[in-house]
Coordinates of C-alpha atoms in Angstrom, one line a residue:
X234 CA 54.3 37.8 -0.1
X235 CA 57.8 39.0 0.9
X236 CA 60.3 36.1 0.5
X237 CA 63.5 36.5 1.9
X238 CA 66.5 36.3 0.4
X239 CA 69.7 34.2 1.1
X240 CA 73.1 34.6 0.2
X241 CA 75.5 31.3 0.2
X242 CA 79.1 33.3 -1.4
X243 CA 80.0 36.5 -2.9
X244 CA 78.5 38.2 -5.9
X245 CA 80.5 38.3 -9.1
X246 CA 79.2 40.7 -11.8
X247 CA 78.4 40.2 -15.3
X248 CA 81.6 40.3 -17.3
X249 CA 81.5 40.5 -21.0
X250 CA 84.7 39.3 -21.8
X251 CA 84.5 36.7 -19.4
X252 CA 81.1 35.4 -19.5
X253 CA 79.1 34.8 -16.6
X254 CA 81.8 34.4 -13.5
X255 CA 80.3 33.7 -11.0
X256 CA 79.9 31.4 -7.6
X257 CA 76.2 31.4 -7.5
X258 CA 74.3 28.8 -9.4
X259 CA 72.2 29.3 -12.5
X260 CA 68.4 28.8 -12.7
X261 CA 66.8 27.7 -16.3
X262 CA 63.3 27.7 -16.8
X263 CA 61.9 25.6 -19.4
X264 CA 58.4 26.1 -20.7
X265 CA 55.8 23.7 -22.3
X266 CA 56.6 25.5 -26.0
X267 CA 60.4 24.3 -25.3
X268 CA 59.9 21.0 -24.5
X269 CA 57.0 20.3 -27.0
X270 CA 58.3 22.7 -29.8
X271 CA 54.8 23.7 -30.5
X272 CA 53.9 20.0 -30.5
X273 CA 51.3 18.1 -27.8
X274 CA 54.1 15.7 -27.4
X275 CA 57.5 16.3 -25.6
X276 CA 60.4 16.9 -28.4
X277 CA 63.5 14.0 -27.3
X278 CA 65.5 16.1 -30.1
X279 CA 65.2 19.4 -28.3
X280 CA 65.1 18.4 -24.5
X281 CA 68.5 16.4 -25.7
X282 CA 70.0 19.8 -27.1
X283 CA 69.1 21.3 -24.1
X284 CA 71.0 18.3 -22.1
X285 CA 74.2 19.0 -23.9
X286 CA 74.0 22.2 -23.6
X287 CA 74.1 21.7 -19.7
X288 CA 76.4 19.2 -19.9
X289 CA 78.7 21.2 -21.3
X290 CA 77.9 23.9 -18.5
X291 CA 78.3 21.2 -15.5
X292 CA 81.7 20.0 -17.0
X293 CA 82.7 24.1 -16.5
X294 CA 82.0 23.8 -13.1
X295 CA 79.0 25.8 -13.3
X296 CA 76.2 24.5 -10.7
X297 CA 72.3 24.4 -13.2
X298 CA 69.5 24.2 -11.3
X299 CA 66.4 23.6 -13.9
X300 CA 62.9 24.2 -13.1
X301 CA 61.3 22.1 -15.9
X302 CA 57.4 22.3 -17.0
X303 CA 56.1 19.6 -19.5
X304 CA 54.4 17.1 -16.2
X305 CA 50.9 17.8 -18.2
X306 CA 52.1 17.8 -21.3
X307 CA 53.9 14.2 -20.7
X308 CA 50.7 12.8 -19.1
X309 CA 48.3 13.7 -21.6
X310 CA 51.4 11.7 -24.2
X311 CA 51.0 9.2 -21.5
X312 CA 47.4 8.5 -21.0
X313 CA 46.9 9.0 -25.0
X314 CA 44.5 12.4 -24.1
X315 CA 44.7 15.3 -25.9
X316 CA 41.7 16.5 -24.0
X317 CA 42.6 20.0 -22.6
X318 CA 40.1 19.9 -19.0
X319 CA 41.1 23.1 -17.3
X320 CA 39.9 21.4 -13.7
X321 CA 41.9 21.4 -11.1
X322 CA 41.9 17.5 -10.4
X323 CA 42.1 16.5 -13.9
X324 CA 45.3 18.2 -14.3
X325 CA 46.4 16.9 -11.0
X326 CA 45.9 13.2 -12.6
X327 CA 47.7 14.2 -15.6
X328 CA 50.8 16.0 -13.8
X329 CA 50.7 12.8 -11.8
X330 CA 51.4 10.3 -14.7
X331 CA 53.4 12.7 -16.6
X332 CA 56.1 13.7 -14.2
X333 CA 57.1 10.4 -14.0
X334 CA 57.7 10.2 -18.0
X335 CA 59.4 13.7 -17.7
X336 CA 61.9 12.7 -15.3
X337 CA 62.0 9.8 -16.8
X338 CA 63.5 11.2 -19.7
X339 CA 65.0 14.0 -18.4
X340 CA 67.2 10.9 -16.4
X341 CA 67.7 9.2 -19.1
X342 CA 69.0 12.1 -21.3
X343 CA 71.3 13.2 -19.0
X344 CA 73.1 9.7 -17.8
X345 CA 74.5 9.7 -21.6
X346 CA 76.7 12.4 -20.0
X347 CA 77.3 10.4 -16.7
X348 CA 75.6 13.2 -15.0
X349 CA 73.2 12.8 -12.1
X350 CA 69.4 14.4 -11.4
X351 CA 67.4 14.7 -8.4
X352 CA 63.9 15.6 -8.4
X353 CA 62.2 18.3 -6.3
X354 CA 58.7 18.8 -6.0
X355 CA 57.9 22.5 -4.3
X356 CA 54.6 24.4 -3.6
X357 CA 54.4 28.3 -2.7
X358 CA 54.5 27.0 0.8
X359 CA 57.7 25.3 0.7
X360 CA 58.8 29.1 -0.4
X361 CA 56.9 31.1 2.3
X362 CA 57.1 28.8 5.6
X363 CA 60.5 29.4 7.0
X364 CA 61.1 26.0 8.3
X365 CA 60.2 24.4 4.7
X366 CA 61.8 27.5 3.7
X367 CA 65.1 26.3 5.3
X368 CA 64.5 22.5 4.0
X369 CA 63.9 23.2 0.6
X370 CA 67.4 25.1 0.6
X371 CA 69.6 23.1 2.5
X372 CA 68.1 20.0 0.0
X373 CA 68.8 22.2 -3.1
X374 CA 72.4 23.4 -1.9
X375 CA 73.1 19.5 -0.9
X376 CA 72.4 18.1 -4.1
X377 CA 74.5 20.9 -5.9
X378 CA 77.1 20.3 -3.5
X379 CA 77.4 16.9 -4.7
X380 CA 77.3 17.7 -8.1
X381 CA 73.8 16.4 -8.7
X382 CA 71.7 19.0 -11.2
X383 CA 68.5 19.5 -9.6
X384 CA 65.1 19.3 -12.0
X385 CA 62.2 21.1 -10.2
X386 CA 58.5 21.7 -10.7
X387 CA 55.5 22.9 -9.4
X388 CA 54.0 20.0 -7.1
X389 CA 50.7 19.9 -8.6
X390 CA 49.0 16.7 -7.3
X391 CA 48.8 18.0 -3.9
X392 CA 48.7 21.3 -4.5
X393 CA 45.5 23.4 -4.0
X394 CA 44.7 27.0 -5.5
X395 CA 45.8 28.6 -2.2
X396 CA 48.9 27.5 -2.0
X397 CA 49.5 26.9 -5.9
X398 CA 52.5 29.4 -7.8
X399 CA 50.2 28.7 -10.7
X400 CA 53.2 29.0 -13.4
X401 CA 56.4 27.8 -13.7
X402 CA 57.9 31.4 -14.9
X403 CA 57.2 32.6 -11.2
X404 CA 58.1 29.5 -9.8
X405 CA 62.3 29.6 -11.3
X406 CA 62.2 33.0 -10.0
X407 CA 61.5 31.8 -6.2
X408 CA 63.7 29.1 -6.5
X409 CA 66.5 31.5 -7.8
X410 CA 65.6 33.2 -5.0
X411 CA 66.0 30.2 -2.7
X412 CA 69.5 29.4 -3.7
X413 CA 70.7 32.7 -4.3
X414 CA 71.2 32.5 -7.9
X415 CA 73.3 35.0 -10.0
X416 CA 71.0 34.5 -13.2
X417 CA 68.0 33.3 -14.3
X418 CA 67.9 32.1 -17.3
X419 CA 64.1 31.8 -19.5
X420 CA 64.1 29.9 -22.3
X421 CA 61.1 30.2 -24.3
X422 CA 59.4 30.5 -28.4
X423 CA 60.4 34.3 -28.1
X424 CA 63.6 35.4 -28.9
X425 CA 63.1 37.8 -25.9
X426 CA 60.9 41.2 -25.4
X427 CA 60.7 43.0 -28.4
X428 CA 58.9 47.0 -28.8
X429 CA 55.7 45.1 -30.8
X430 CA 54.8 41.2 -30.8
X431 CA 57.6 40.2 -33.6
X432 CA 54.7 37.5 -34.9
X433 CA 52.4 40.0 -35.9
X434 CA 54.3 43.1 -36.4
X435 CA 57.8 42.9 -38.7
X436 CA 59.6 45.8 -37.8
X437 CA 59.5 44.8 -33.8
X438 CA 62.9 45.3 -32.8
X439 CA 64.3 43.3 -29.2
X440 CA 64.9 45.4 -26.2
X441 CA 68.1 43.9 -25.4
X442 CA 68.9 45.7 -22.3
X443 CA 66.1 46.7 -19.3
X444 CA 67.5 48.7 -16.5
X445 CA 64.0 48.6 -14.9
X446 CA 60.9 46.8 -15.3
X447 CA 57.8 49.4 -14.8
X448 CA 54.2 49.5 -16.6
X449 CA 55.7 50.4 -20.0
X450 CA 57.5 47.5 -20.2
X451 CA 54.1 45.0 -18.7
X452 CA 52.3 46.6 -21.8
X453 CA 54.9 46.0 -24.3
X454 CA 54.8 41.9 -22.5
X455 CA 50.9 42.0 -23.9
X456 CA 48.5 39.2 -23.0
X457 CA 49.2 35.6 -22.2
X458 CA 49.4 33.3 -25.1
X459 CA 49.4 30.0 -26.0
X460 CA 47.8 28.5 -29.3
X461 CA 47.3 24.6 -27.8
X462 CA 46.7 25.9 -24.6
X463 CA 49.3 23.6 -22.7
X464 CA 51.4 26.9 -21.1
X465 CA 50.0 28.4 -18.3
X466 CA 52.8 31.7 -18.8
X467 CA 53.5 34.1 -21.3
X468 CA 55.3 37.2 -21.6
X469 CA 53.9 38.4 -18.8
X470 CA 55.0 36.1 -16.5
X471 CA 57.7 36.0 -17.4
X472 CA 58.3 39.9 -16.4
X473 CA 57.0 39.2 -13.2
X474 CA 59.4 36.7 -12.7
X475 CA 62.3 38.8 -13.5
X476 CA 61.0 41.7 -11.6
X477 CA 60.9 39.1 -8.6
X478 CA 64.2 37.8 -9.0
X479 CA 65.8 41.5 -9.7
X480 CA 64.5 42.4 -6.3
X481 CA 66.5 39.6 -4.8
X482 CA 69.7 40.3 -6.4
X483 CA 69.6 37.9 -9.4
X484 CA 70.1 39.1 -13.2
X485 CA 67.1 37.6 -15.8
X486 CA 67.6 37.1 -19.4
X487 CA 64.7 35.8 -21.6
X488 CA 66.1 34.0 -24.8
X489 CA 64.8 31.7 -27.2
X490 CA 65.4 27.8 -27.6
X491 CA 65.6 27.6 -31.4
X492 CA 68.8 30.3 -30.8
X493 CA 71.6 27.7 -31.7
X494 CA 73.4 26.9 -28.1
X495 CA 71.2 29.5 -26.5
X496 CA 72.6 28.7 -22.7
X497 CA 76.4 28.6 -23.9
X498 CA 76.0 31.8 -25.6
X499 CA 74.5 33.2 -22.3
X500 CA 76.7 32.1 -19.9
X501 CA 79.8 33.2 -22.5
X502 CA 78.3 37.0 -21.9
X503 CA 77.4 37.2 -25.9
X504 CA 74.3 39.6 -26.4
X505 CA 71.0 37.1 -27.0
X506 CA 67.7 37.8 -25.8
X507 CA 66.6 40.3 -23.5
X508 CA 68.4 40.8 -19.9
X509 CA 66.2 42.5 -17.1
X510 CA 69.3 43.7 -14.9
X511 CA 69.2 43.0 -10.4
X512 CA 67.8 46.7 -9.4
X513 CA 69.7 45.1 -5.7
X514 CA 72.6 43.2 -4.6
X515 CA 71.6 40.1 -2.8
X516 CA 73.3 41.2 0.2
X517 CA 71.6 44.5 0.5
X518 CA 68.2 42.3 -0.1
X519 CA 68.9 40.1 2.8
X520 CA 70.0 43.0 5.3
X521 CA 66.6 45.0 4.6
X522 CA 64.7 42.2 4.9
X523 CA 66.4 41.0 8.2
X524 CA 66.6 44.3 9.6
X525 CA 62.1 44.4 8.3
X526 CA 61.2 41.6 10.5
X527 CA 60.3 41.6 13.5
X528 CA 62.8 39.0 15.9
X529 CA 60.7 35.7 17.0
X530 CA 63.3 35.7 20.4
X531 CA 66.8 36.2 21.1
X532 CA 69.8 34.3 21.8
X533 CA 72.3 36.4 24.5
X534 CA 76.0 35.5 24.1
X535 CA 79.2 35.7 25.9
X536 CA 82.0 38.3 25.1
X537 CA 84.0 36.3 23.3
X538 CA 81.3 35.2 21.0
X539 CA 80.3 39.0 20.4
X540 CA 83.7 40.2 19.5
X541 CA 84.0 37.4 16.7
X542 CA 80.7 38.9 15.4
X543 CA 81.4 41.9 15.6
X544 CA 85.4 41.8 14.2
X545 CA 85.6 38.5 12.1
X546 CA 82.3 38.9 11.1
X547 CA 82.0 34.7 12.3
X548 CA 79.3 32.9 12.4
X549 CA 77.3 32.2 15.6
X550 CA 78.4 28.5 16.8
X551 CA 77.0 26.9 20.4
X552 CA 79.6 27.5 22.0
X553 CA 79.1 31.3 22.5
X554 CA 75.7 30.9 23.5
X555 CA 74.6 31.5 27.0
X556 CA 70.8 31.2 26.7
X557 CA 67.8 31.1 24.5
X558 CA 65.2 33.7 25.4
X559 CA 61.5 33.0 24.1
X560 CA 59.9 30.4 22.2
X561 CA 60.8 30.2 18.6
X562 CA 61.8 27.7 15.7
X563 CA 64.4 27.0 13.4
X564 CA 64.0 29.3 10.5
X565 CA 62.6 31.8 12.4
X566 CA 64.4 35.1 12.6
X567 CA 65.5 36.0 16.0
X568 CA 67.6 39.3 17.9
X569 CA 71.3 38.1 18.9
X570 CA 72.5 40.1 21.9
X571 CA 75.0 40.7 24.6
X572 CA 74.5 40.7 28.1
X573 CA 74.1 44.6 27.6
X574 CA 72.2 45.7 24.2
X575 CA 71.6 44.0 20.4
X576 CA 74.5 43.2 18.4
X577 CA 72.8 41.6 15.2
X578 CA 69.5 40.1 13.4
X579 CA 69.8 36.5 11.8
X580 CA 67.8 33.4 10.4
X581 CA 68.4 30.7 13.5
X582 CA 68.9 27.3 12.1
X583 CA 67.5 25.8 15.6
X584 CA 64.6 26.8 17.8
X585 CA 64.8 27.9 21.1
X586 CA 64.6 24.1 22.9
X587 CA 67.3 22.8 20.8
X588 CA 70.0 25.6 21.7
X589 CA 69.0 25.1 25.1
X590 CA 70.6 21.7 24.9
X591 CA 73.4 22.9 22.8
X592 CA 74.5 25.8 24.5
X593 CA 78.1 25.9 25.5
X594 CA 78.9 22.6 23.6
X595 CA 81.4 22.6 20.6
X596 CA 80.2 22.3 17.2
X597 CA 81.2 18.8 16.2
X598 CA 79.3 17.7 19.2
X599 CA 75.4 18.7 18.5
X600 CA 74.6 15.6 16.6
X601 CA 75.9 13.6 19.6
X602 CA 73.2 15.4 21.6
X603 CA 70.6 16.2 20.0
X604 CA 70.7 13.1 17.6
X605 CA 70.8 14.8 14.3
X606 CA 72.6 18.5 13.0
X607 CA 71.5 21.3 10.9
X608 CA 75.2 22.1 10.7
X609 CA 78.0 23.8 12.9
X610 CA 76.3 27.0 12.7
X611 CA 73.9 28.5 15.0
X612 CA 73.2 31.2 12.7
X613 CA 75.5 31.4 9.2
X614 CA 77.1 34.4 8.8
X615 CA 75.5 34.4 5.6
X616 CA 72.2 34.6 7.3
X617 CA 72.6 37.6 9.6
X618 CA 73.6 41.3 9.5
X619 CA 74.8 43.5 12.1
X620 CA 73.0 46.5 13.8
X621 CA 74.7 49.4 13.8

């Protein structure tokens, strides 16, 4: 599945004596052995570390997006069940009653800090359909915009095998994906990749850098593991997910939870855990994925619209447009064009019916006429790149 990547501001590098600058948010994955410490119960004392940590984060200015596992783990605490039924609809009921107790929590954790979650329930589909592609987004960027810290998991009581991520390790790296993170941060029992499995051999030594993940570094991950059998990752995953994510443009570093203020040690640039490096920009994701895909339709604009394109490097507003050519929808990608050959390649943020009606109307006017707005843009500059 190729999922495409999006870019909302510039990329700031890595600095080690600055820490992690950035204006992209950061994505933290916690696992089952995080929030349960080993345990078949959730640990308050840890998932409150983890809470200050962020808090300290959020009061930097630094926008967290978590993608929190535990829903099974919480339900089973729930429903007094330590019964571990690997089918499908029995962990559907569990997930069910537990994700309510994990937000729960998680809410009540975080008010002591006067700070504000929203919960987000996503299945692979939400990741590969552009239109829920688009949603899913614009509902993440929202709620950072308003300073709201995002807590997000698989959806698993609706979701069935085909359209299940099936881990949560995979599932931070599509959601850092989805909002263009910088970093991804995995927090797990492992104080990172190491050369041998540190529990059973004593002179493994961490890998703290990886330039590039290949199949040296997927044997070195082993096999999944998971002594109560509540995880559904491991190692393994976990490389996947960073090899996901460094394809997109985002930087992965694996670190352990019992590392004394793990995340503020990250994000200060010090060396903990192991950091799997982007092997792209996110920009030079996004134009070789645009430029991969075949256009849905096009939308043909008027000079003046083509020379902002082309020399401000604008974004494509209603105004510029003189028609919509074939039927497409909002998310899909579609050709922009002069009256005389292409010009660029971009995600459309309305379908072909829509821009219709908006054509040649300004901005601040679409939600007059069409009775609700996907924003000023046409296509964000963002979300389109130039043919040469």
């Amino acid at each position: 599945m190729l999922i495409p990547p999006v870019l909302y501001g510039p990329c700031i590098r890595f600095n080690q004596e600055n820490g992690m600058k950035h204006s992209r948010p950061i994505v933290i994955k916690l696992g089952t052995s995080t929030l349960t410490q080993g345990t078949k119960k959730l640990c308050r004392k840890k998932m409150l570390d983890i809470v200050r940590q962020i808090s300290i984060l959020h009061e930097q200015g630094k926008q967290i997006v978590i993608v929190s596992s535990g829903a099974m783990a919480a339900g089973r605490e729930i429903m007094k069940d330590p019964k571990l039924d690997r089918l499908l609809p029995r962990k559907q009921m569990l997930a069910s009653v537990g994700q309510v107790h994990l937000m729960h929590i998680w809410s009540e954790l975080f008010a002591l800090f006067d700070i504000v979650v929203g919960q987000v329930l996503l299945t692979r589909d939400d990741v590969s359909n552009r239109k829920r592609y688009l949603n899913s987004r614009d509902t993440l960027h929202s709620l950072l915009k308003h300073h709201v810290i995002p807590i997000i998991n698989e959806n698993d009581t609706v979701a069935t095998q085909e359209i299940r991520v099936g881990d949560n390790d995979n599932l931070s790296a599509l959601v850092a994906n989805l909002i263009a993170a910088e970093y991804l941060i995995l927090l797990t029992d492992q104080g990172g990749l190491f050369t041998a499995d540190p529990r059973l051999n004593p002179t493994a030594q961490l890998i703290p850098l990886i330039e590039k993940i290949d199949a040296n570094i997927y044997r070195l991950a082993g096999k999944p593991s998971d002594a109560l059998g509540q995880g559904t990752g491991g190692m393994i995953t976990k490389i996947e997910a960073a090899q996901l994510a460094s394809q997109s443009g985002t930087s992965t570093i694996i670190g352990s939870s019992n590392h004394p203020d793990i995340l503020l040690d990250i994000v200060a640039g010090k060396s903990v855990g192991s950091r799997f490096l982007a092997t792209t920009t996110l920009r030079e994701s996004r134009k070789r994925w645009l430029l991969s895909e075949k256009p849905q339709g096009k939308i043909v604009i008027d000079h003046g619209a083509a020379k902002h394109l082309m020399d401000a490097g604008a974004s494509l507003l209603p105004a510029g447009i003189i028609k919509a050519i074939s039927n497409f929808e909002r998310g899909n990608i579609i050709s922009i064009e002069s009256e005389t050959h292409p010009l660029a390649v971009g995600i459309t943020n309305y379908s072909s019916s829509e821009i219709e009606t908006i054509k040649k109307i300004h901005s601040q006017s679409i939600e007059e006429v069409l009775g609700f707005s996907y924003g000023p843009e046409v296509v964000h500059r963002d979300n389109m790149t130039m043919i040469k």
